[in-house]
Coordinates of C-alpha atoms and ligand atoms in Angstrom, one line a residue:
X255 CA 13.8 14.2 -11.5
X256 CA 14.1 15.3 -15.0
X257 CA 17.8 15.1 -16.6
X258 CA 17.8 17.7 -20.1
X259 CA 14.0 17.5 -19.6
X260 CA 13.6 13.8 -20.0
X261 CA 12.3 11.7 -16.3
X262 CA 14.3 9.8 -14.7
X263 CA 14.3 7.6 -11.5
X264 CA 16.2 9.2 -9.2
X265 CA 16.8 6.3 -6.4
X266 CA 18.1 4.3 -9.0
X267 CA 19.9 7.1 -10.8
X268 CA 23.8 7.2 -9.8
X269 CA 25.6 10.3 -9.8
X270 CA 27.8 9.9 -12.2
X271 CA 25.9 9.0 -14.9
X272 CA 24.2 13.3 -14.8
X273 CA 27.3 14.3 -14.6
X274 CA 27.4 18.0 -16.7
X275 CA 23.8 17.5 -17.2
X276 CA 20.8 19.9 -16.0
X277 CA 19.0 17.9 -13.4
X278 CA 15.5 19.2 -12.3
X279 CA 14.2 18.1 -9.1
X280 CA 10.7 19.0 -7.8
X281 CA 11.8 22.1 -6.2
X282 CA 13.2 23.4 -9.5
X283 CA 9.8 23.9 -11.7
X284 CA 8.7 26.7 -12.0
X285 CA 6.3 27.6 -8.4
X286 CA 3.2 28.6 -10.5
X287 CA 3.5 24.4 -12.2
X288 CA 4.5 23.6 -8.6
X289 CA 1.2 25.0 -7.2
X290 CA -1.1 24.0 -10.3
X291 CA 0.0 19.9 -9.8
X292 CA -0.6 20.5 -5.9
X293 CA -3.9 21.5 -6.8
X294 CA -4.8 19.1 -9.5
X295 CA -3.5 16.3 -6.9
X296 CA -5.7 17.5 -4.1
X297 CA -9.1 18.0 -6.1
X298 CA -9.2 14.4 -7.2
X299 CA -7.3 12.9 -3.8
X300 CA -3.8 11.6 -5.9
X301 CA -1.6 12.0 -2.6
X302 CA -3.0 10.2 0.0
X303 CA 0.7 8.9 2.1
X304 CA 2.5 11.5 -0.4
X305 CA 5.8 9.1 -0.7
X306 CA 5.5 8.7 -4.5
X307 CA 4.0 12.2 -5.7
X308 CA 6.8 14.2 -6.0
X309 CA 8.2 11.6 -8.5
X310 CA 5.3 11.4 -10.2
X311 CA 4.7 15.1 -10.2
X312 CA 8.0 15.8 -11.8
X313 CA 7.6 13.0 -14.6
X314 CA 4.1 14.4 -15.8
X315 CA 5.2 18.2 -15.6
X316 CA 8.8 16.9 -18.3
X317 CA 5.5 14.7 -19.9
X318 CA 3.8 17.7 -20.3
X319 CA 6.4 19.9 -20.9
X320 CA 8.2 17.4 -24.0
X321 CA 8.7 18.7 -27.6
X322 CA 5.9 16.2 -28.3
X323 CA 3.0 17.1 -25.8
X324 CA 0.2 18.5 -28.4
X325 CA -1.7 19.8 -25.3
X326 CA -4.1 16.8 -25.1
X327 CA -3.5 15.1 -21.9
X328 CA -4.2 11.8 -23.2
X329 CA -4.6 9.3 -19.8
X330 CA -3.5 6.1 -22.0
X331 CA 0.0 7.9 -22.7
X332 CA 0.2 9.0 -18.4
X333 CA -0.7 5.7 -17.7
X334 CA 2.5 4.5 -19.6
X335 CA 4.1 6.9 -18.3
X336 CA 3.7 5.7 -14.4
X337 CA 5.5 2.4 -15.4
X338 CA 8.2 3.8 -14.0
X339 CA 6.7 4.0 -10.0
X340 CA 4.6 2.8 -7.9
X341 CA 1.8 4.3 -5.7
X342 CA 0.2 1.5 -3.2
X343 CA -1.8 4.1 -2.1
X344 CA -4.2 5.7 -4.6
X345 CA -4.6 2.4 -7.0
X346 CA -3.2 4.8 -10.0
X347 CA -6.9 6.2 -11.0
X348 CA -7.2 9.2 -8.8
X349 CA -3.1 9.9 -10.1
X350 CA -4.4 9.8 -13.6
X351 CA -7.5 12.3 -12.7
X352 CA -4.4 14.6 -11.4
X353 CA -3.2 14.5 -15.0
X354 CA -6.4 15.3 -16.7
X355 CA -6.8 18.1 -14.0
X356 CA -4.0 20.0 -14.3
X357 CA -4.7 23.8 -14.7
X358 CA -8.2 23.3 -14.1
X359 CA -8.5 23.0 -10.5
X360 CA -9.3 25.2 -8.1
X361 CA -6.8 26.6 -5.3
X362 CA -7.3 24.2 -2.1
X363 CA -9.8 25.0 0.4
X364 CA -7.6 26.5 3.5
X365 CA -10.1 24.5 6.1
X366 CA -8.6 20.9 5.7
X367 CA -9.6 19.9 9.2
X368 CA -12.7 17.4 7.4
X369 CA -10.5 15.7 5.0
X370 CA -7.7 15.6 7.4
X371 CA -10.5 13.3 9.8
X372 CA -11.2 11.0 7.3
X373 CA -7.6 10.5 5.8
X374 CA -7.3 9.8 9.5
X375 CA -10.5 7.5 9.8
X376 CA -9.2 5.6 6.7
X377 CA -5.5 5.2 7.0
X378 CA -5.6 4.4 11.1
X379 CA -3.0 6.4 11.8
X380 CA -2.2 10.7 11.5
X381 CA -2.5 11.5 8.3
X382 CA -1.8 15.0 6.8
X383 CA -4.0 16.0 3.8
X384 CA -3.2 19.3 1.5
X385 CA -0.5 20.7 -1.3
X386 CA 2.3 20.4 0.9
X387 CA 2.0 16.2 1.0
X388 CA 1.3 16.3 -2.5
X389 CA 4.9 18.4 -2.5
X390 CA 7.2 16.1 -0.3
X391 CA 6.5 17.8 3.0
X392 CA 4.6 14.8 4.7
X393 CA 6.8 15.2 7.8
X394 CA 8.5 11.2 7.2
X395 CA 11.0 10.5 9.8
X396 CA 13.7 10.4 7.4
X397 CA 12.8 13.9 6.2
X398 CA 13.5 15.3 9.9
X399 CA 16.7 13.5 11.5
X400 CA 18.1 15.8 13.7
X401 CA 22.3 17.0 12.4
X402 CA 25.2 15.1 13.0
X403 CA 23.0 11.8 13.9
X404 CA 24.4 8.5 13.6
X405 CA 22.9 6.1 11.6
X406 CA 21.8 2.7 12.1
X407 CA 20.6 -0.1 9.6
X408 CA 20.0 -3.8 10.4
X409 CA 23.1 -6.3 10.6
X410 CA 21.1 -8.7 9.3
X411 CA 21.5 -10.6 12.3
X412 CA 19.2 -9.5 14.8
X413 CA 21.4 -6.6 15.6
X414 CA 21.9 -2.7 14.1
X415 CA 25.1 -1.8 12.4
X416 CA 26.1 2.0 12.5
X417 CA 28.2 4.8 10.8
X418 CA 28.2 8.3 9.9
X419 CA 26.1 8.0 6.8
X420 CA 23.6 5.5 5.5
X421 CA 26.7 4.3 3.1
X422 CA 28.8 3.9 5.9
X423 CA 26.3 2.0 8.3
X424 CA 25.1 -0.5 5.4
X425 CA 29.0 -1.4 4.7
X426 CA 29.3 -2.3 7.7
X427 CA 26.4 -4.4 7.5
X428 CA 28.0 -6.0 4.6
X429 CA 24.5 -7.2 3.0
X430 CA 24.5 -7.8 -0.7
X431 CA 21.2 -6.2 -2.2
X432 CA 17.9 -9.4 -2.7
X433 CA 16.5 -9.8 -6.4
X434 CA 12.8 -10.7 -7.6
X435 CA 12.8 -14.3 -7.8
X436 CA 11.1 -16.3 -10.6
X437 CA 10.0 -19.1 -7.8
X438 CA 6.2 -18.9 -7.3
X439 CA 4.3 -17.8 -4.3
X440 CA 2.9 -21.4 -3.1
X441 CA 0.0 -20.6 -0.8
X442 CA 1.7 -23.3 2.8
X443 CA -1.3 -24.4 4.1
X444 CA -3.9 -27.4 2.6
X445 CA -7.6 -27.2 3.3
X446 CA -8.9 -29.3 5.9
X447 CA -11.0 -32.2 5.4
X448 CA -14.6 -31.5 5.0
X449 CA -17.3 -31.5 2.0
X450 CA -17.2 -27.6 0.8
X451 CA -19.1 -25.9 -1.3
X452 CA -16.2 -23.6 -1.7
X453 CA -12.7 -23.6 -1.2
X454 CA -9.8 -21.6 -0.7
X455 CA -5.8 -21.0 -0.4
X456 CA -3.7 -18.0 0.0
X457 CA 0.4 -17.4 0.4
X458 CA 1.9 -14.8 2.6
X459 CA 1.2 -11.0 1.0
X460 CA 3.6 -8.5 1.3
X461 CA 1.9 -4.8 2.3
X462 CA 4.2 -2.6 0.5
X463 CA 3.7 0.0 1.6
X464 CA 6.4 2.6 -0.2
X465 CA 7.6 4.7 2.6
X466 CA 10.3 3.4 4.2
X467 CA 10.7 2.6 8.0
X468 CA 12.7 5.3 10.1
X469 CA 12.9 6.8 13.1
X470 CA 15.1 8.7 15.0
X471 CA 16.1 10.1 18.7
X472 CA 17.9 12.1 21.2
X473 CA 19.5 10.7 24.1
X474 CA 16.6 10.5 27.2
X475 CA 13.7 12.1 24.0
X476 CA 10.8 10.4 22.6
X477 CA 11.3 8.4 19.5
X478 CA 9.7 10.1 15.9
X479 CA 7.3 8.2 14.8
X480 CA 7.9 6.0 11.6
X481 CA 4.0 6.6 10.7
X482 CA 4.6 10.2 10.0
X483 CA 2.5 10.3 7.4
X484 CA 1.2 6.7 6.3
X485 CA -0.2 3.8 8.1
X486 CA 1.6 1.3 5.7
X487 CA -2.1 -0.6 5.7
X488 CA -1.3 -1.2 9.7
X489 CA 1.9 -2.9 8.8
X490 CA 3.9 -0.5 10.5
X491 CA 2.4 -0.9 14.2
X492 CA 4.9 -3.4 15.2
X493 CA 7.8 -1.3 13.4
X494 CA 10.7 -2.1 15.8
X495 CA 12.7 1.3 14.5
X496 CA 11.2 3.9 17.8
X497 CA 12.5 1.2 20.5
X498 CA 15.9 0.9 18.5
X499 CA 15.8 4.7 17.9
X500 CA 15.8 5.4 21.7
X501 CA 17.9 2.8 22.9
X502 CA 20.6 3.4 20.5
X503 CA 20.3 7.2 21.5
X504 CA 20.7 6.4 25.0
X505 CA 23.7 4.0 24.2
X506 CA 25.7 6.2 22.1
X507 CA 25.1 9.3 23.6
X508 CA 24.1 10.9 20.4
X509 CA 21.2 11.6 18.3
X510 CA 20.5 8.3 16.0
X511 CA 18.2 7.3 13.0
X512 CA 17.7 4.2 12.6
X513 CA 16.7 3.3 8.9
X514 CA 14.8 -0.2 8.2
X515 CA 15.3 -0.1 4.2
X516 CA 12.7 -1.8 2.0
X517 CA 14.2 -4.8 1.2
X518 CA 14.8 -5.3 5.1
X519 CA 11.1 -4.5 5.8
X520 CA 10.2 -7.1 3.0
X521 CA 12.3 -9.7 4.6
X522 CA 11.1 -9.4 8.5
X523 CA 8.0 -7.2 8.4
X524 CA 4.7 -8.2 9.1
X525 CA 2.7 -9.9 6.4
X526 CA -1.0 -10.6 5.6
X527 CA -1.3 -14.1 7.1
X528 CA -1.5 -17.5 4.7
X529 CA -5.0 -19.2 4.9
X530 CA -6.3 -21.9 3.9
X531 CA -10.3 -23.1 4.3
X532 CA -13.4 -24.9 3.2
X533 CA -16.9 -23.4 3.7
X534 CA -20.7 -24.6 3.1
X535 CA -23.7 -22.6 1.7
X536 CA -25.2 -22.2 5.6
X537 CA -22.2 -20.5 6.4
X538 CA -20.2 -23.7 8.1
X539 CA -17.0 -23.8 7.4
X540 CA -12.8 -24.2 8.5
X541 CA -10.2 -22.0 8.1
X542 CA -6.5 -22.8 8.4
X543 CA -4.6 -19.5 9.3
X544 CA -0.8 -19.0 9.7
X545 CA -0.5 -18.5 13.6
X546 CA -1.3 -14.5 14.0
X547 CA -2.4 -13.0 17.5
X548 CA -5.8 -11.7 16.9
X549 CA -6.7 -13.3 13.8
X550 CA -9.3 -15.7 15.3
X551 CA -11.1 -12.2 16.8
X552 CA -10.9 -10.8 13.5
X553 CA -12.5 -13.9 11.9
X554 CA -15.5 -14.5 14.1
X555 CA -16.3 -10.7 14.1
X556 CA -18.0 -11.4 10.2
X557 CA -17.6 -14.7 10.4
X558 CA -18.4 -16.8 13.6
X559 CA -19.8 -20.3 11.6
X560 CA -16.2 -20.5 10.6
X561 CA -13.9 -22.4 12.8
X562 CA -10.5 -20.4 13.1
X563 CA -7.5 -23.5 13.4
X564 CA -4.0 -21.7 13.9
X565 CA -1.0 -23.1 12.6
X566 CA 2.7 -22.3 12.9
X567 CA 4.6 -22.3 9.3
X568 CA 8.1 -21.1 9.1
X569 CA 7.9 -18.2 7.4
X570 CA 8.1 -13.8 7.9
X571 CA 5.8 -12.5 10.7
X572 CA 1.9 -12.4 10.4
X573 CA -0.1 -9.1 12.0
X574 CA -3.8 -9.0 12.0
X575 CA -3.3 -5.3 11.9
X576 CA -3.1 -5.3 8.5
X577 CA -6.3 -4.6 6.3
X578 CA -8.7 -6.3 7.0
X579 CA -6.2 -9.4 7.7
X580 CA -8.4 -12.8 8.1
X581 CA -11.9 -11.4 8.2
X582 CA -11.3 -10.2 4.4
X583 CA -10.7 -14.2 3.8
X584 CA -13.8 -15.1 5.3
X585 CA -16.0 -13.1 3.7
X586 CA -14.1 -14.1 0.2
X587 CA -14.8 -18.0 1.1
X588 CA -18.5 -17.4 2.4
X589 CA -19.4 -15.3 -0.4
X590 CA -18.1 -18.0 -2.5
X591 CA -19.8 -21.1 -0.6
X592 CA -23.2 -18.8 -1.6
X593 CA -23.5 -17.9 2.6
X594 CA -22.9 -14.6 1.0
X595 CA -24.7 -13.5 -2.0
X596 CA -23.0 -11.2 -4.6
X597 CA -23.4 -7.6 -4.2
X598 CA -25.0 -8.4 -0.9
X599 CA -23.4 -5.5 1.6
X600 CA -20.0 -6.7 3.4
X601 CA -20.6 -5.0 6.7
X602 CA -16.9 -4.6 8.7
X603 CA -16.2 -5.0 12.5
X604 CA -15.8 -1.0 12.3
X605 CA -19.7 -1.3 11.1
X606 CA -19.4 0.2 7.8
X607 CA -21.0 -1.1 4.6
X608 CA -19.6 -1.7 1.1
X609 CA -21.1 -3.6 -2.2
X610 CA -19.2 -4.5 -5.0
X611 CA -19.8 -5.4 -8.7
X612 CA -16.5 -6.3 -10.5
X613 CA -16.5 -7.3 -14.7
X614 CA -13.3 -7.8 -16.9
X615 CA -12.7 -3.9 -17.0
X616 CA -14.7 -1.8 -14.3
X617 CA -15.1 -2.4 -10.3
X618 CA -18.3 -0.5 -9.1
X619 CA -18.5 0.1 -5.3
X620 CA -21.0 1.5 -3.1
X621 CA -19.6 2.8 0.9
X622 CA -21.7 3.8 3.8
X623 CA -19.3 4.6 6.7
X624 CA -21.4 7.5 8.4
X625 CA -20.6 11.3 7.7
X626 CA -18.6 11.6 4.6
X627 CA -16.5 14.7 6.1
X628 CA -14.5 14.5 2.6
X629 CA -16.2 12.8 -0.6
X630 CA -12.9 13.5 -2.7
X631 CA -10.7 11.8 0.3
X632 CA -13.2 9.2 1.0
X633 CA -13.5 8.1 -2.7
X634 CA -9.5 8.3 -2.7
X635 CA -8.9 5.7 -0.3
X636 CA -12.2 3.5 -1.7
X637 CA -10.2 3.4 -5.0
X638 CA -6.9 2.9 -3.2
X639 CA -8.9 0.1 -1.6
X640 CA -10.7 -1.4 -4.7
X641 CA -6.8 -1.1 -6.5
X642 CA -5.7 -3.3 -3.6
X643 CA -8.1 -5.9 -3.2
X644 CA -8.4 -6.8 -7.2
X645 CA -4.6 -6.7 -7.3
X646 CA -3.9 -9.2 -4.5
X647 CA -7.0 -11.7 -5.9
X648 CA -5.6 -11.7 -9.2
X649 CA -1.6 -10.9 -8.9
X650 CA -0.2 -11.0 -5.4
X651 CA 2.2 -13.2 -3.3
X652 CA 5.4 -13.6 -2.1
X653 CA 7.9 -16.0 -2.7
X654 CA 9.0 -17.7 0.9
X655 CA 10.8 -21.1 0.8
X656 CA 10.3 -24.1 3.0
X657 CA 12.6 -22.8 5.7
X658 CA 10.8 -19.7 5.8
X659 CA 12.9 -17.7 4.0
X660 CA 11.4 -14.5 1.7
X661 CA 12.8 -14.4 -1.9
X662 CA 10.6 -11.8 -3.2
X663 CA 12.6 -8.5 -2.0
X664 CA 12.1 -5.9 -4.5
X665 CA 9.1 -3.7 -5.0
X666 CA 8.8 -4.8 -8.5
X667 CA 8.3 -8.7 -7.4
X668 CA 4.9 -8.5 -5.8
X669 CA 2.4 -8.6 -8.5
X670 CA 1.0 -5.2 -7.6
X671 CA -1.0 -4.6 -10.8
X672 CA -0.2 -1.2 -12.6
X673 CA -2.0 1.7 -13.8
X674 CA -2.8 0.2 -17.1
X675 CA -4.0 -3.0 -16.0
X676 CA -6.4 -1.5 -13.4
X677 CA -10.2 -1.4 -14.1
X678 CA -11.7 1.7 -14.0
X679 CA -13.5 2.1 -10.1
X680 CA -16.2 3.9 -9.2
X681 CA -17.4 5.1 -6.3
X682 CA -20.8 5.9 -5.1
X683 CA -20.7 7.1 -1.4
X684 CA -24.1 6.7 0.1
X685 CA -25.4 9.4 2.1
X686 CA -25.2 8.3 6.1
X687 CA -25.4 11.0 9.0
X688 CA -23.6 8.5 11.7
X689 CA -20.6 8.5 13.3
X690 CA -18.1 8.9 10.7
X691 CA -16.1 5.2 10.7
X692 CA -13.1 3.4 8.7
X693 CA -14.9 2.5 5.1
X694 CA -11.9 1.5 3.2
X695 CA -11.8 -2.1 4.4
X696 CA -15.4 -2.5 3.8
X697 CA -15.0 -2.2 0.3
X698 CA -11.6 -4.0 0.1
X699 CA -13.2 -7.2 1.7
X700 CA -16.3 -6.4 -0.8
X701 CA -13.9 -6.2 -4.0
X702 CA -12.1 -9.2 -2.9
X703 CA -14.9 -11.2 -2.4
X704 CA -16.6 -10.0 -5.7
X705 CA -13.0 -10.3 -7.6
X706 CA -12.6 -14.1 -6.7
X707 CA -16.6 -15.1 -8.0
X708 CA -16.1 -13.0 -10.9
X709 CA -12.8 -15.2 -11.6
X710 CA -14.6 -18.6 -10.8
X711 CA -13.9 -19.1 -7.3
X712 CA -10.8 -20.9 -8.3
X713 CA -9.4 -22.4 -5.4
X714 CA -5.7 -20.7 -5.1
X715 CA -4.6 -17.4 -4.9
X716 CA -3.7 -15.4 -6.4
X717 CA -6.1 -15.9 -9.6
X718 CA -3.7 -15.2 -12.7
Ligands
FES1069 FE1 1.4 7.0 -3.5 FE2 1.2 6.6 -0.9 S1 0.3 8.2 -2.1 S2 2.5 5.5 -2.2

């Protein structure tokens, strides 16, 4: 929101403090600037989930509208400028194209049924594509909760506490807000035994994904679904907020939305699984992995000279749902062990192909994944993809204790790498007739792998 023009952060903005103030929301600019971001956004794929746009949106329309704007959209000053949020989605470049675009875009193509397939293919889940995500109408659970519904949050306890309003239901939880923690993310698990030619560790990763995790019901109705409009990198698949929905519903007689806040996701939600492994040139090797149901699959689908050993660790839930969970690691350690070379196609279980060539200040990628349907969504979600894979080589982890216990619980505590510290990505999408399949995770396993050699292979993540 802008307050007398200037951006402000309106989840962490009380009340109080705009008090007599003109407060400008998204819905408040004038519908010509409305329409012209919505069209900037969609020509270079900015929005892909749509959480954080509106925010982001409204800061670079006050940006551009500020006593001090000369007309020049200058990136470095927008990429400043997005300090303030965070988009796990786009990886920031395709958000900064936005910027440069404004007013020189044209008005969105009415047939979005191609770019709606491959936002589909690439985020796993339904995903809308068009102005009116870019605007806050991505159809989230929390944006639809029936009237008069009662509202439950977790007790923190294994249970749901409930009230009139999201205030009232979290006082009764009686939970006093996490921090970031300054204790380091120390990957659990040592590498077994063995002569390696590489080797590798990595602690739990957090999926962050932005939007949170809601659903809601009516007694004896379906639940909505808390993937709306985001796949939350497949972390949301074992959400536990549609079975609470409809139970609760059915329980209290009454509508209810149950609301899983971020900090509550960070604590119990499904994480990308600790490894930790030793591999040879011919393509030999062990992995260590965190005990996740499918993970050994996923492994031996790229992988199959690696020996998958599964260990239990105290610590959140693991999902091998999320991106390219385990098989990712595999190809990072074999391409280091030189059983992969560099640049040499990363080909996923989905059958797609990706390359990678990553220096101190640009990622290039290639993607084959059959018919493009939409270059501008497919290149989104490469980027997104690229943004990820760099960030969680180089920055990522998650503070869990020796009982298992997650200290990292604010969206700031990560290590997601921001706008200004990302390399620039490009994207060449080569042309493929086939069956149109996921690319994303190609190139997020191929960025990884060619991250961690460009760094030295060093043998614990993440890289500094
Ligand atoms: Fe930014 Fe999803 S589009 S968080």
């Amino acid at each position: 929101m802008l307050v007398d023009g200037q951006a402000r952060v309106s989840c962490v903005t009380p009340a109080r403090r705009v008090s007599g103030r003109t407060v400008t929301t998204l819905d408040g600019l004038d519908p010509e600037v409305r329409t012209a971001w919505a069209e900037a956004f969609c020509a270079t794929g900015g929005s892909q989930c749509g959480f954080c746009t509106p925010g982001i949106v409204v800061r670079f329309a006050g940006l551009r509208a500020g006593a001090d704007y000369a007309g020049i959209p200058d990136r470095d000053r927008a990429a400043r400028a997005l300090h303030a949020h965070l988009c796990r989605c786009t990886g920031w470049q395709t958000v900064l194209e936005a910027w440069e675009a404004y007013g020189l875009a044209p008005p969105v193509d009415s047939d979005r049924g191609p770019a709606t397939r491959r936002a589909t293919l690439e985020g796993r889940t339904s995903q809308a594509v068009g102005p009116e995500v870019v605007l806050g109408r991505g159809g989230f659970a929390a944006d639809t909760v029936p009237e008069g519904s009662l509202v439950a949050v977790p007790d923190g306890r294994g249970g749901w506490a409930m009230g009139d309003t999201p205030a009232a239901a979290r006082q009764v939880a009686g939970k006093v807000p996490g921090r970031r923690t300054p204790a380091a993310a120390i990957p659990p698990l040592d590498v077994p035994d063995g002569d390696w030619d590489a080797e590798i560790r990595t602690s739990w990763v957090e999926p962050a994904y932005l939007e949170t995790d809601a659903s809601w019901c009516v007694p004896g109705g379906e639940p909505a679904s808390p993937l709306a409009n985001g796949g939350a990198f497949g972390a949301k698949l074992g959400s536990e907020a549609p079975a609470a929905a409809r139970s609760l519903a059915d329980e209290h007689g009454c509508p209810v939305v149950v609301l899983v806040s971020r900090e509550d996701s960070v604590r119990t939600g499904a994480k990308r699984p600790p490894v930790a492994g030793g591999a040879r040139a011919d393509g030999t090797g062990r992995l260590r992995v965190v005990r996740t149901p499918g993970i050994a699959e996923a492994v031996a689908a790229v992988a199959p000279g690696l020996k998958v050993e599964e260990v239990d660790v105290p610590g959140p839930p693991t999902s091998a749902n999320l991106r390219a969970a385990g098989w990712a690691e595999a190809v990072v350690l074999l391409t280091g062990a030189g059983a992969m070379a560099p640049g040499q196609p990363v080909v996923s279980p989905d059958g797609a192909e990706a390359t990678a060539v990553v220096d101190h200040d640009a990622i290039r990628v290639t993607v084959r994944c059959g018919e493009p349907l939409d270059e501008v969504v497919l290149r989104s979600y490469c980027i997104g993809a690229a943004h990820m894979a760099w960030s969680w080589i180089t920055s990522e982890g998650l503070s869990v204790d020796d009982d298992g216990v997650v200290h990292d619980l604010t969206v700031r505590s990560f290590g997601i790498v921001r706008a200004t510290e990302t390399p620039t990505i490009t994207v060449e999408v080569v042309a493929d007739d086939g069956l149109p399949v996921n690319g994303s995770d190609a190139v997020f396993a191929a960025v990884a792998a060619a991250t961690w050699c460009h760094r030295g292979c060093p043998p614990e993540l993440p890289t500094g």
